[in-house]
Structure formats: C-alpha cells, structure tokens
Amino acid sequence: MDVRRIPILFVLGVALLLGGCASTGQVSLAEVREFADASARLGGYGELSRRYRDTYEREQPYLSPAADRIARENDARRRAVYDDFVSIQKSVVLYMQTLSVLAGDVRYDLSDRIDDLGNGLKANAESGLQQRQIAAYTGLTRLLTRVIASNYQNRSVETMVRDGDADVQVLLDAMIALTRLYAKTNENEKKTVLGIFDVEIPFSARNADRMLVTLAKVHYLNKSTEYRLVDKRYAVALQGLTKVALGHQKMREHLNDLRSDEFRKQLAAYVRDLRNLRDALSE
C-alpha cells in the first residue's frame, strides 16, 4: 500500500466515523422532535378558549332581562382575561417548537414568534391566575427570548428541558385548570339553554302551537348534540394536555439517557397518543 495514501484514508475514516456518530445522535433525538411537534400541534385549547370567550353570544337569546344583565357582566370579565389565557398557550407552543428545532437538523427562524407573546400577562384580578403561573410565564418567555435570539448556539435539548421544565409544568397545569373552567362554564350554558325547552315545551300542548313546538324540539335536539360533542372535546383536550405534561416530565427524568432505546420507546408511545388525540379533536 502506498504510504502516501494512509493520511488520506485516515482522514476519510475519521470523517465517516464522526459522520456516523452525528447521524446516530440525530436519529436518537427523533422521538424528542416528534413529541415536541405533536405537543405544539395538539390543538383544542385555543378553540375552547374562544368558545369560553363567546359564551354570551350563544346564550343571550335564551336569557331573561334580569339574567341578561348578569351575563353581560360575566361576558366583560371573560373578554378581559381571554388574551392572558391564550398567551399561556402561545408560550408553551413556542417552547415546543423551539425544542423541536433543537432536536432536529434544520434551523428555522422563530424570532418573529417572540412578538406574539406580547409584554407578559396582565395579571387581571378576574383571571384567577396565581403569581406562580405569572412568574412561570415570565421565566419561560425569558428562556425562549434568550435561546431564539442566540440562534440556538450552545443550546442542547438537555439544557432546554432542564431550564424549561419547571415553568412548562406550571403553565400546563394552568391550561388544564382553565380547560376545566371552560367545561364548567359550558355546563352552565347548557343548563341555561336547554332548561328553557325543558320547562316550556311540556306546557305548549295547544294545537295552534304544534308547529312551534315541533321546531322547538328540533332546535333542542340540535343544541343537545352540539353540547354533547363539545363535552367530548373538553375531555380529549384535557387528556392531551396531561399527556404533554407527562411526556415532558419523562424527558426531564431521562436527561442523561435521551438516546437510550427504553426512553425512546416510552416517548414514542406519548407521540402516538398525542397524534390520536389530535385526530379526535379534528373530527
């Protein structure tokens, strides 16, 4: 063998070895990237937040004048806190998008998404948000601003998860609590709307009212179906948010072995669950 070829072969061998290691490392984080993507795209919470905000628009035709006055006050309170509730979701979604970038081999510019987070939560007294939740939002926003502004240099998935987990968990807990609030508000709306039909229809027995009663019964069935489907969406959304919290907790627990086969299988199961829940929410 020509000894002059040995350095060249050695360099090529090292390059292939390093390339193989880099490739293997990248593939080993595929589940992290997929989990982050599935978490960011879960959906449900934003739609249910808007439904919560717009409660009065749906229930207003069924309200008495006295009840309408109270409902308008509740409407004003809901609209005052809506932006804060959605901002929490935006911060978690941007965190997951950033985590996906760190776990992948392609760099995307997410700097414009920082502007979507605004200047922080307004901490409206009506929102019910606690100080620790406001502090978690501020902490996660600072982390994202620092990471994205540095173009992800000197950042790893492990560092991101370690620095962000506590705040992410607090904010996911807040989203779960808010989704339960949305479900409770929807339950009250359902009682208000359907309760009118439950009271009025049995007392409308005159022949002259037959057509009106028939239309009322059709409307009642349509509204009942609407509320039944929405109830399922609350349940699915809660399952999804819980899965995201558990999956991220699992990453925090396995910071030192994110590339192990056991951990990758565990996280892949969360990814499958989140995709199934997303499909259920899109139906």
mmCIF file of C-alpha atoms in Angstrom:
data_model
loop_
_atom_site.group_PDB
_atom_site.id
_atom_site.type_symbol
_atom_site.label_atom_id
_atom_site.label_comp_id
_atom_site.label_asym_id
_atom_site.label_seq_id
_atom_site.Cartn_x
_atom_site.Cartn_y
_atom_site.Cartn_z
ATOM 1 C CA MET A 1 0.000 0.000 0.000
ATOM 2 C CA ASP A 2 1.218 3.474 -0.845
ATOM 3 C CA VAL A 3 2.055 5.112 2.488
ATOM 4 C CA ARG A 4 1.112 8.478 0.999
ATOM 5 C CA ARG A 5 -2.494 7.309 0.883
ATOM 6 C CA ILE A 6 -2.601 6.451 4.606
ATOM 7 C CA PRO A 7 -3.250 10.020 5.871
ATOM 8 C CA ILE A 8 -5.995 10.471 3.307
ATOM 9 C CA LEU A 9 -7.610 7.172 4.222
ATOM 10 C CA PHE A 10 -7.248 8.022 7.890
ATOM 11 C CA VAL A 11 -8.976 11.378 7.423
ATOM 12 C CA LEU A 12 -11.753 9.777 5.396
ATOM 13 C CA GLY A 13 -12.179 7.100 8.052
ATOM 14 C CA VAL A 14 -12.428 9.659 10.838
ATOM 15 C CA ALA A 15 -14.882 11.715 8.796
ATOM 16 C CA LEU A 16 -17.073 8.681 8.204
ATOM 17 C CA LEU A 17 -16.862 7.742 11.860
ATOM 18 C CA LEU A 18 -17.811 11.222 13.026
ATOM 19 C CA GLY A 19 -20.499 11.449 10.390
ATOM 20 C CA GLY A 20 -21.922 8.148 11.564
ATOM 21 C CA CYS A 21 -21.893 9.312 15.171
ATOM 22 C CA ALA A 22 -23.582 12.580 14.256
ATOM 23 C CA SER A 23 -26.191 10.774 12.241
ATOM 24 C CA THR A 24 -26.847 8.321 15.020
ATOM 25 C CA GLY A 25 -27.106 11.141 17.539
ATOM 26 C CA GLN A 26 -29.578 12.960 15.345
ATOM 27 C CA VAL A 27 -31.736 9.918 14.784
ATOM 28 C CA SER A 28 -31.736 9.205 18.513
ATOM 29 C CA LEU A 29 -33.488 12.537 19.121
ATOM 30 C CA ALA A 30 -36.175 11.900 16.518
ATOM 31 C CA GLU A 31 -38.676 10.957 19.210
ATOM 32 C CA VAL A 32 -37.981 14.189 21.093
ATOM 33 C CA ARG A 33 -38.589 16.163 17.917
ATOM 34 C CA GLU A 34 -41.775 14.240 17.170
ATOM 35 C CA PHE A 35 -43.031 14.676 20.724
ATOM 36 C CA ALA A 36 -42.389 18.428 20.603
ATOM 37 C CA ASP A 37 -44.128 18.686 17.217
ATOM 38 C CA ALA A 38 -47.131 16.648 18.379
ATOM 39 C CA SER A 39 -47.386 18.761 21.540
ATOM 40 C CA ALA A 40 -47.253 22.045 19.612
ATOM 41 C CA ARG A 41 -49.913 20.844 17.162
ATOM 42 C CA LEU A 42 -52.271 19.202 19.638
ATOM 43 C CA GLY A 43 -54.948 21.867 19.272
ATOM 44 C CA GLY A 44 -58.200 22.085 21.181
ATOM 45 C CA TYR A 45 -57.199 24.593 23.841
ATOM 46 C CA GLY A 46 -57.302 27.627 21.547
ATOM 47 C CA GLU A 47 -60.701 26.680 20.136
ATOM 48 C CA LEU A 48 -62.132 26.043 23.591
ATOM 49 C CA SER A 49 -60.713 29.349 24.834
ATOM 50 C CA ARG A 50 -62.602 31.158 22.074
ATOM 51 C CA ARG A 51 -65.755 29.243 22.923
ATOM 52 C CA TYR A 52 -65.373 30.339 26.547
ATOM 53 C CA ARG A 53 -64.921 33.961 25.461
ATOM 54 C CA ASP A 54 -68.009 33.862 23.230
ATOM 55 C CA THR A 55 -70.353 32.235 25.754
ATOM 56 C CA TYR A 56 -72.652 35.253 25.966
ATOM 57 C CA GLU A 57 -73.211 35.383 22.199
ATOM 58 C CA ARG A 58 -74.682 31.878 22.299
ATOM 59 C CA GLU A 59 -76.733 32.125 25.483
ATOM 60 C CA GLN A 60 -78.073 35.689 25.071
ATOM 61 C CA PRO A 61 -81.222 34.763 23.056
ATOM 62 C CA TYR A 62 -82.311 32.446 25.874
ATOM 63 C CA LEU A 63 -81.845 34.877 28.788
ATOM 64 C CA SER A 64 -84.426 36.827 30.714
ATOM 65 C CA PRO A 65 -83.788 40.586 31.139
ATOM 66 C CA ALA A 66 -82.569 40.064 34.704
ATOM 67 C CA ALA A 67 -80.281 37.202 33.742
ATOM 68 C CA ASP A 68 -79.023 39.175 30.749
ATOM 69 C CA ARG A 69 -77.614 41.925 32.966
ATOM 70 C CA ILE A 70 -75.546 39.422 34.941
ATOM 71 C CA ALA A 71 -74.493 37.628 31.757
ATOM 72 C CA ARG A 72 -73.192 40.885 30.240
ATOM 73 C CA GLU A 73 -71.003 41.424 33.294
ATOM 74 C CA ASN A 74 -69.653 37.891 33.003
ATOM 75 C CA ASP A 75 -69.048 38.475 29.307
ATOM 76 C CA ALA A 76 -66.938 41.546 30.045
ATOM 77 C CA ARG A 77 -64.860 39.591 32.550
ATOM 78 C CA ARG A 78 -64.283 36.711 30.159
ATOM 79 C CA ARG A 79 -63.174 39.010 27.367
ATOM 80 C CA ALA A 80 -60.834 40.872 29.738
ATOM 81 C CA VAL A 81 -58.891 37.682 30.576
ATOM 82 C CA TYR A 82 -59.041 35.971 27.175
ATOM 83 C CA ASP A 83 -55.716 37.348 25.919
ATOM 84 C CA ASP A 84 -53.929 36.185 29.065
ATOM 85 C CA PHE A 85 -55.358 32.685 28.729
ATOM 86 C CA VAL A 86 -54.267 32.445 25.092
ATOM 87 C CA SER A 87 -50.825 33.889 25.843
ATOM 88 C CA ILE A 88 -50.136 30.936 28.124
ATOM 89 C CA GLN A 89 -50.818 28.575 25.233
ATOM 90 C CA LYS A 90 -48.632 30.604 22.861
ATOM 91 C CA SER A 91 -45.663 30.395 25.208
ATOM 92 C CA VAL A 92 -45.957 26.615 25.571
ATOM 93 C CA VAL A 93 -46.387 26.132 21.812
ATOM 94 C CA LEU A 94 -43.337 28.297 21.060
ATOM 95 C CA TYR A 95 -41.333 26.361 23.640
ATOM 96 C CA MET A 96 -42.257 23.069 21.943
ATOM 97 C CA GLN A 97 -41.440 24.485 18.505
ATOM 98 C CA THR A 98 -38.050 25.623 19.766
ATOM 99 C CA LEU A 99 -37.413 22.251 21.377
ATOM 100 C CA SER A 100 -38.264 20.586 18.063
ATOM 101 C CA VAL A 101 -35.706 22.775 16.307
ATOM 102 C CA LEU A 102 -33.012 21.855 18.820
ATOM 103 C CA ALA A 103 -33.768 18.150 18.353
ATOM 104 C CA GLY A 104 -33.695 18.414 14.553
ATOM 105 C CA ASP A 105 -31.069 19.057 11.901
ATOM 106 C CA VAL A 106 -32.772 22.055 10.284
ATOM 107 C CA ARG A 107 -32.765 25.570 11.710
ATOM 108 C CA TYR A 108 -35.876 27.736 11.418
ATOM 109 C CA ASP A 109 -36.143 31.386 12.306
ATOM 110 C CA LEU A 110 -38.693 31.641 15.109
ATOM 111 C CA SER A 111 -37.707 35.145 16.216
ATOM 112 C CA ASP A 112 -40.922 36.694 14.890
ATOM 113 C CA ARG A 113 -42.922 34.396 17.165
ATOM 114 C CA ILE A 114 -41.463 36.122 20.224
ATOM 115 C CA ASP A 115 -43.531 39.190 19.343
ATOM 116 C CA ASP A 116 -46.683 37.077 19.668
ATOM 117 C CA LEU A 117 -46.012 36.678 23.368
ATOM 118 C CA GLY A 118 -46.515 40.390 23.938
ATOM 119 C CA ASN A 119 -45.390 42.121 27.108
ATOM 120 C CA GLY A 120 -46.447 39.467 29.565
ATOM 121 C CA LEU A 121 -49.654 38.585 31.331
ATOM 122 C CA LYS A 122 -51.752 41.495 32.503
ATOM 123 C CA ALA A 123 -52.408 39.653 35.771
ATOM 124 C CA ASN A 124 -56.032 40.723 35.661
ATOM 125 C CA ALA A 125 -57.620 40.053 39.024
ATOM 126 C CA GLU A 126 -60.558 38.391 37.276
ATOM 127 C CA SER A 127 -58.367 35.855 35.508
ATOM 128 C CA GLY A 128 -57.731 33.758 38.583
ATOM 129 C CA LEU A 129 -54.102 33.272 37.566
ATOM 130 C CA GLN A 130 -51.777 32.822 40.500
ATOM 131 C CA GLN A 131 -48.456 34.574 40.990
ATOM 132 C CA ARG A 132 -46.509 31.373 40.357
ATOM 133 C CA GLN A 133 -48.218 30.988 36.997
ATOM 134 C CA ILE A 134 -47.403 34.561 36.046
ATOM 135 C CA ALA A 135 -43.798 34.007 37.178
ATOM 136 C CA ALA A 136 -43.621 30.787 35.130
ATOM 137 C CA TYR A 137 -44.851 32.613 32.028
ATOM 138 C CA THR A 138 -42.229 35.329 32.553
ATOM 139 C CA GLY A 139 -39.494 32.753 33.127
ATOM 140 C CA LEU A 140 -40.356 30.709 30.043
ATOM 141 C CA THR A 141 -40.608 33.828 27.883
ATOM 142 C CA ARG A 142 -37.145 34.919 29.006
ATOM 143 C CA LEU A 143 -35.742 31.480 28.245
ATOM 144 C CA LEU A 144 -37.276 31.476 24.763
ATOM 145 C CA THR A 145 -36.102 35.011 24.044
ATOM 146 C CA ARG A 146 -32.565 34.122 25.106
ATOM 147 C CA VAL A 147 -32.436 30.874 23.138
ATOM 148 C CA ILE A 148 -34.036 32.168 19.938
ATOM 149 C CA ALA A 149 -32.096 35.443 19.946
ATOM 150 C CA SER A 150 -28.830 33.463 20.172
ATOM 151 C CA ASN A 151 -29.810 31.405 17.111
ATOM 152 C CA TYR A 152 -29.795 28.311 19.337
ATOM 153 C CA GLN A 153 -26.000 28.435 19.738
ATOM 154 C CA ASN A 154 -24.574 26.460 22.642
ATOM 155 C CA ARG A 155 -28.007 25.075 23.420
ATOM 156 C CA SER A 156 -28.939 21.421 23.607
ATOM 157 C CA VAL A 157 -32.172 19.568 24.115
ATOM 158 C CA GLU A 158 -30.958 18.555 27.564
ATOM 159 C CA THR A 159 -30.264 22.163 28.576
ATOM 160 C CA MET A 160 -33.579 23.377 27.183
ATOM 161 C CA VAL A 161 -35.578 20.737 29.026
ATOM 162 C CA ARG A 162 -33.653 21.250 32.254
ATOM 163 C CA ASP A 163 -34.119 25.034 32.174
ATOM 164 C CA GLY A 164 -37.718 24.987 30.989
ATOM 165 C CA ASP A 165 -39.380 22.027 32.674
ATOM 166 C CA ALA A 166 -40.489 23.720 35.903
ATOM 167 C CA ASP A 167 -42.130 26.641 34.096
ATOM 168 C CA VAL A 168 -43.629 24.391 31.410
ATOM 169 C CA GLN A 169 -45.238 22.183 34.054
ATOM 170 C CA VAL A 170 -46.750 25.178 35.860
ATOM 171 C CA LEU A 171 -48.174 26.569 32.623
ATOM 172 C CA LEU A 172 -49.557 23.208 31.514
ATOM 173 C CA ASP A 173 -51.215 22.877 34.926
ATOM 174 C CA ALA A 174 -52.736 26.319 34.342
ATOM 175 C CA MET A 175 -54.013 25.262 30.905
ATOM 176 C CA ILE A 176 -55.561 22.135 32.419
ATOM 177 C CA ALA A 177 -57.249 24.184 35.147
ATOM 178 C CA LEU A 178 -58.527 26.691 32.584
ATOM 179 C CA THR A 179 -59.879 23.932 30.356
ATOM 180 C CA ARG A 180 -61.827 22.639 33.351
ATOM 181 C CA LEU A 181 -63.135 26.171 33.892
ATOM 182 C CA TYR A 182 -64.215 26.262 30.243
ATOM 183 C CA ALA A 183 -66.013 22.941 30.684
ATOM 184 C CA LYS A 184 -67.810 24.187 33.810
ATOM 185 C CA THR A 185 -68.869 27.384 32.031
ATOM 186 C CA ASN A 186 -70.134 25.316 29.120
ATOM 187 C CA GLU A 187 -72.120 23.127 31.520
ATOM 188 C CA ASN A 188 -73.812 26.212 32.975
ATOM 189 C CA GLU A 189 -74.571 27.475 29.476
ATOM 190 C CA LYS A 190 -76.061 24.101 28.555
ATOM 191 C CA LYS A 191 -78.360 24.183 31.591
ATOM 192 C CA THR A 192 -79.453 27.716 30.726
ATOM 193 C CA VAL A 193 -80.202 26.990 27.066
ATOM 194 C CA LEU A 194 -81.713 23.522 27.316
ATOM 195 C CA GLY A 195 -83.508 24.331 30.553
ATOM 196 C CA ILE A 196 -85.851 26.716 28.746
ATOM 197 C CA PHE A 197 -87.018 23.955 26.430
ATOM 198 C CA ASP A 198 -87.384 21.507 29.317
ATOM 199 C CA VAL A 199 -89.736 23.956 31.032
ATOM 200 C CA GLU A 200 -91.656 25.429 28.102
ATOM 201 C CA ILE A 201 -92.258 22.504 25.749
ATOM 202 C CA PRO A 202 -94.377 20.394 28.161
ATOM 203 C CA PHE A 203 -96.760 23.345 28.660
ATOM 204 C CA SER A 204 -97.240 24.010 24.932
ATOM 205 C CA ALA A 205 -99.946 21.478 24.179
ATOM 206 C CA ARG A 206 -102.378 23.596 22.134
ATOM 207 C CA ASN A 207 -102.919 22.618 18.506
ATOM 208 C CA ALA A 208 -102.081 26.157 17.477
ATOM 209 C CA ASP A 209 -98.628 25.713 18.973
ATOM 210 C CA ARG A 210 -97.921 22.376 17.286
ATOM 211 C CA MET A 211 -95.665 23.739 14.538
ATOM 212 C CA LEU A 212 -93.808 25.946 17.003
ATOM 213 C CA VAL A 213 -93.339 23.015 19.381
ATOM 214 C CA THR A 214 -92.042 20.842 16.548
ATOM 215 C CA LEU A 215 -89.467 23.461 15.595
ATOM 216 C CA ALA A 216 -88.508 23.879 19.239
ATOM 217 C CA LYS A 217 -87.945 20.149 19.603
ATOM 218 C CA VAL A 218 -85.721 20.077 16.508
ATOM 219 C CA HIS A 219 -83.726 23.013 17.854
ATOM 220 C CA TYR A 220 -83.468 21.295 21.229
ATOM 221 C CA LEU A 221 -82.071 18.132 19.623
ATOM 222 C CA ASN A 222 -79.538 20.143 17.625
ATOM 223 C CA LYS A 223 -78.347 22.028 20.694
ATOM 224 C CA SER A 224 -78.198 18.807 22.723
ATOM 225 C CA THR A 225 -75.996 17.239 20.050
ATOM 226 C CA GLU A 226 -73.770 20.320 19.976
ATOM 227 C CA TYR A 227 -73.211 20.256 23.729
ATOM 228 C CA ARG A 228 -72.602 16.506 23.753
ATOM 229 C CA LEU A 229 -69.865 16.866 21.107
ATOM 230 C CA VAL A 230 -68.304 19.830 22.869
ATOM 231 C CA ASP A 231 -68.241 17.905 26.152
ATOM 232 C CA LYS A 232 -66.169 15.237 24.417
ATOM 233 C CA ARG A 233 -63.759 17.890 23.133
ATOM 234 C CA TYR A 234 -63.133 19.134 26.662
ATOM 235 C CA ALA A 235 -62.370 15.576 27.768
ATOM 236 C CA VAL A 236 -60.000 14.959 24.856
ATOM 237 C CA ALA A 237 -58.249 18.306 25.320
ATOM 238 C CA LEU A 238 -57.650 17.514 28.994
ATOM 239 C CA GLN A 239 -56.209 14.124 28.085
ATOM 240 C CA GLY A 240 -53.896 15.769 25.556
ATOM 241 C CA LEU A 241 -52.583 18.414 27.934
ATOM 242 C CA THR A 242 -51.988 15.740 30.579
ATOM 243 C CA LYS A 243 -50.040 13.645 28.052
ATOM 244 C CA VAL A 244 -47.875 16.635 27.146
ATOM 245 C CA ALA A 245 -47.099 17.280 30.813
ATOM 246 C CA LEU A 246 -46.256 13.631 31.480
ATOM 247 C CA GLY A 247 -44.131 13.334 28.348
ATOM 248 C CA HIS A 248 -42.102 16.422 29.208
ATOM 249 C CA GLN A 249 -41.676 15.171 32.770
ATOM 250 C CA LYS A 250 -40.371 11.915 31.323
ATOM 251 C CA MET A 251 -37.769 13.839 29.323
ATOM 252 C CA ARG A 252 -36.709 15.709 32.452
ATOM 253 C CA GLU A 253 -36.263 12.419 34.275
ATOM 254 C CA HIS A 254 -34.150 10.974 31.438
ATOM 255 C CA LEU A 255 -31.883 13.920 30.658
ATOM 256 C CA ASN A 256 -28.838 11.688 30.915
ATOM 257 C CA ASP A 257 -30.138 8.951 28.629
ATOM 258 C CA LEU A 258 -32.338 10.624 26.000
ATOM 259 C CA ARG A 259 -30.746 8.365 23.390
ATOM 260 C CA SER A 260 -31.488 5.092 25.158
ATOM 261 C CA ASP A 261 -33.803 2.629 23.445
ATOM 262 C CA GLU A 262 -36.010 2.333 26.525
ATOM 263 C CA PHE A 263 -36.623 6.070 26.762
ATOM 264 C CA ARG A 264 -37.201 6.421 23.019
ATOM 265 C CA LYS A 265 -39.880 3.723 23.161
ATOM 266 C CA GLN A 266 -41.574 5.450 26.097
ATOM 267 C CA LEU A 267 -41.603 8.820 24.360
ATOM 268 C CA ALA A 268 -42.771 7.265 21.092
ATOM 269 C CA ALA A 269 -45.831 5.963 22.962
ATOM 270 C CA TYR A 270 -46.663 9.514 24.071
ATOM 271 C CA VAL A 271 -46.294 10.679 20.469
ATOM 272 C CA ARG A 272 -48.772 8.051 19.271
ATOM 273 C CA ASP A 273 -51.236 9.026 21.983
ATOM 274 C CA LEU A 274 -50.958 12.737 21.154
ATOM 275 C CA ARG A 275 -51.486 12.103 17.447
ATOM 276 C CA ASN A 276 -54.561 10.007 18.182
ATOM 277 C CA LEU A 277 -55.938 12.721 20.461
ATOM 278 C CA ARG A 278 -55.249 15.344 17.813
ATOM 279 C CA ASP A 279 -57.176 13.261 15.266
ATOM 280 C CA ALA A 280 -60.064 13.018 17.727
ATOM 281 C CA LEU A 281 -60.062 16.797 18.172
ATOM 282 C CA SER A 282 -60.072 17.367 14.419
ATOM 283 C CA GLU A 283 -63.174 15.220 13.863
#
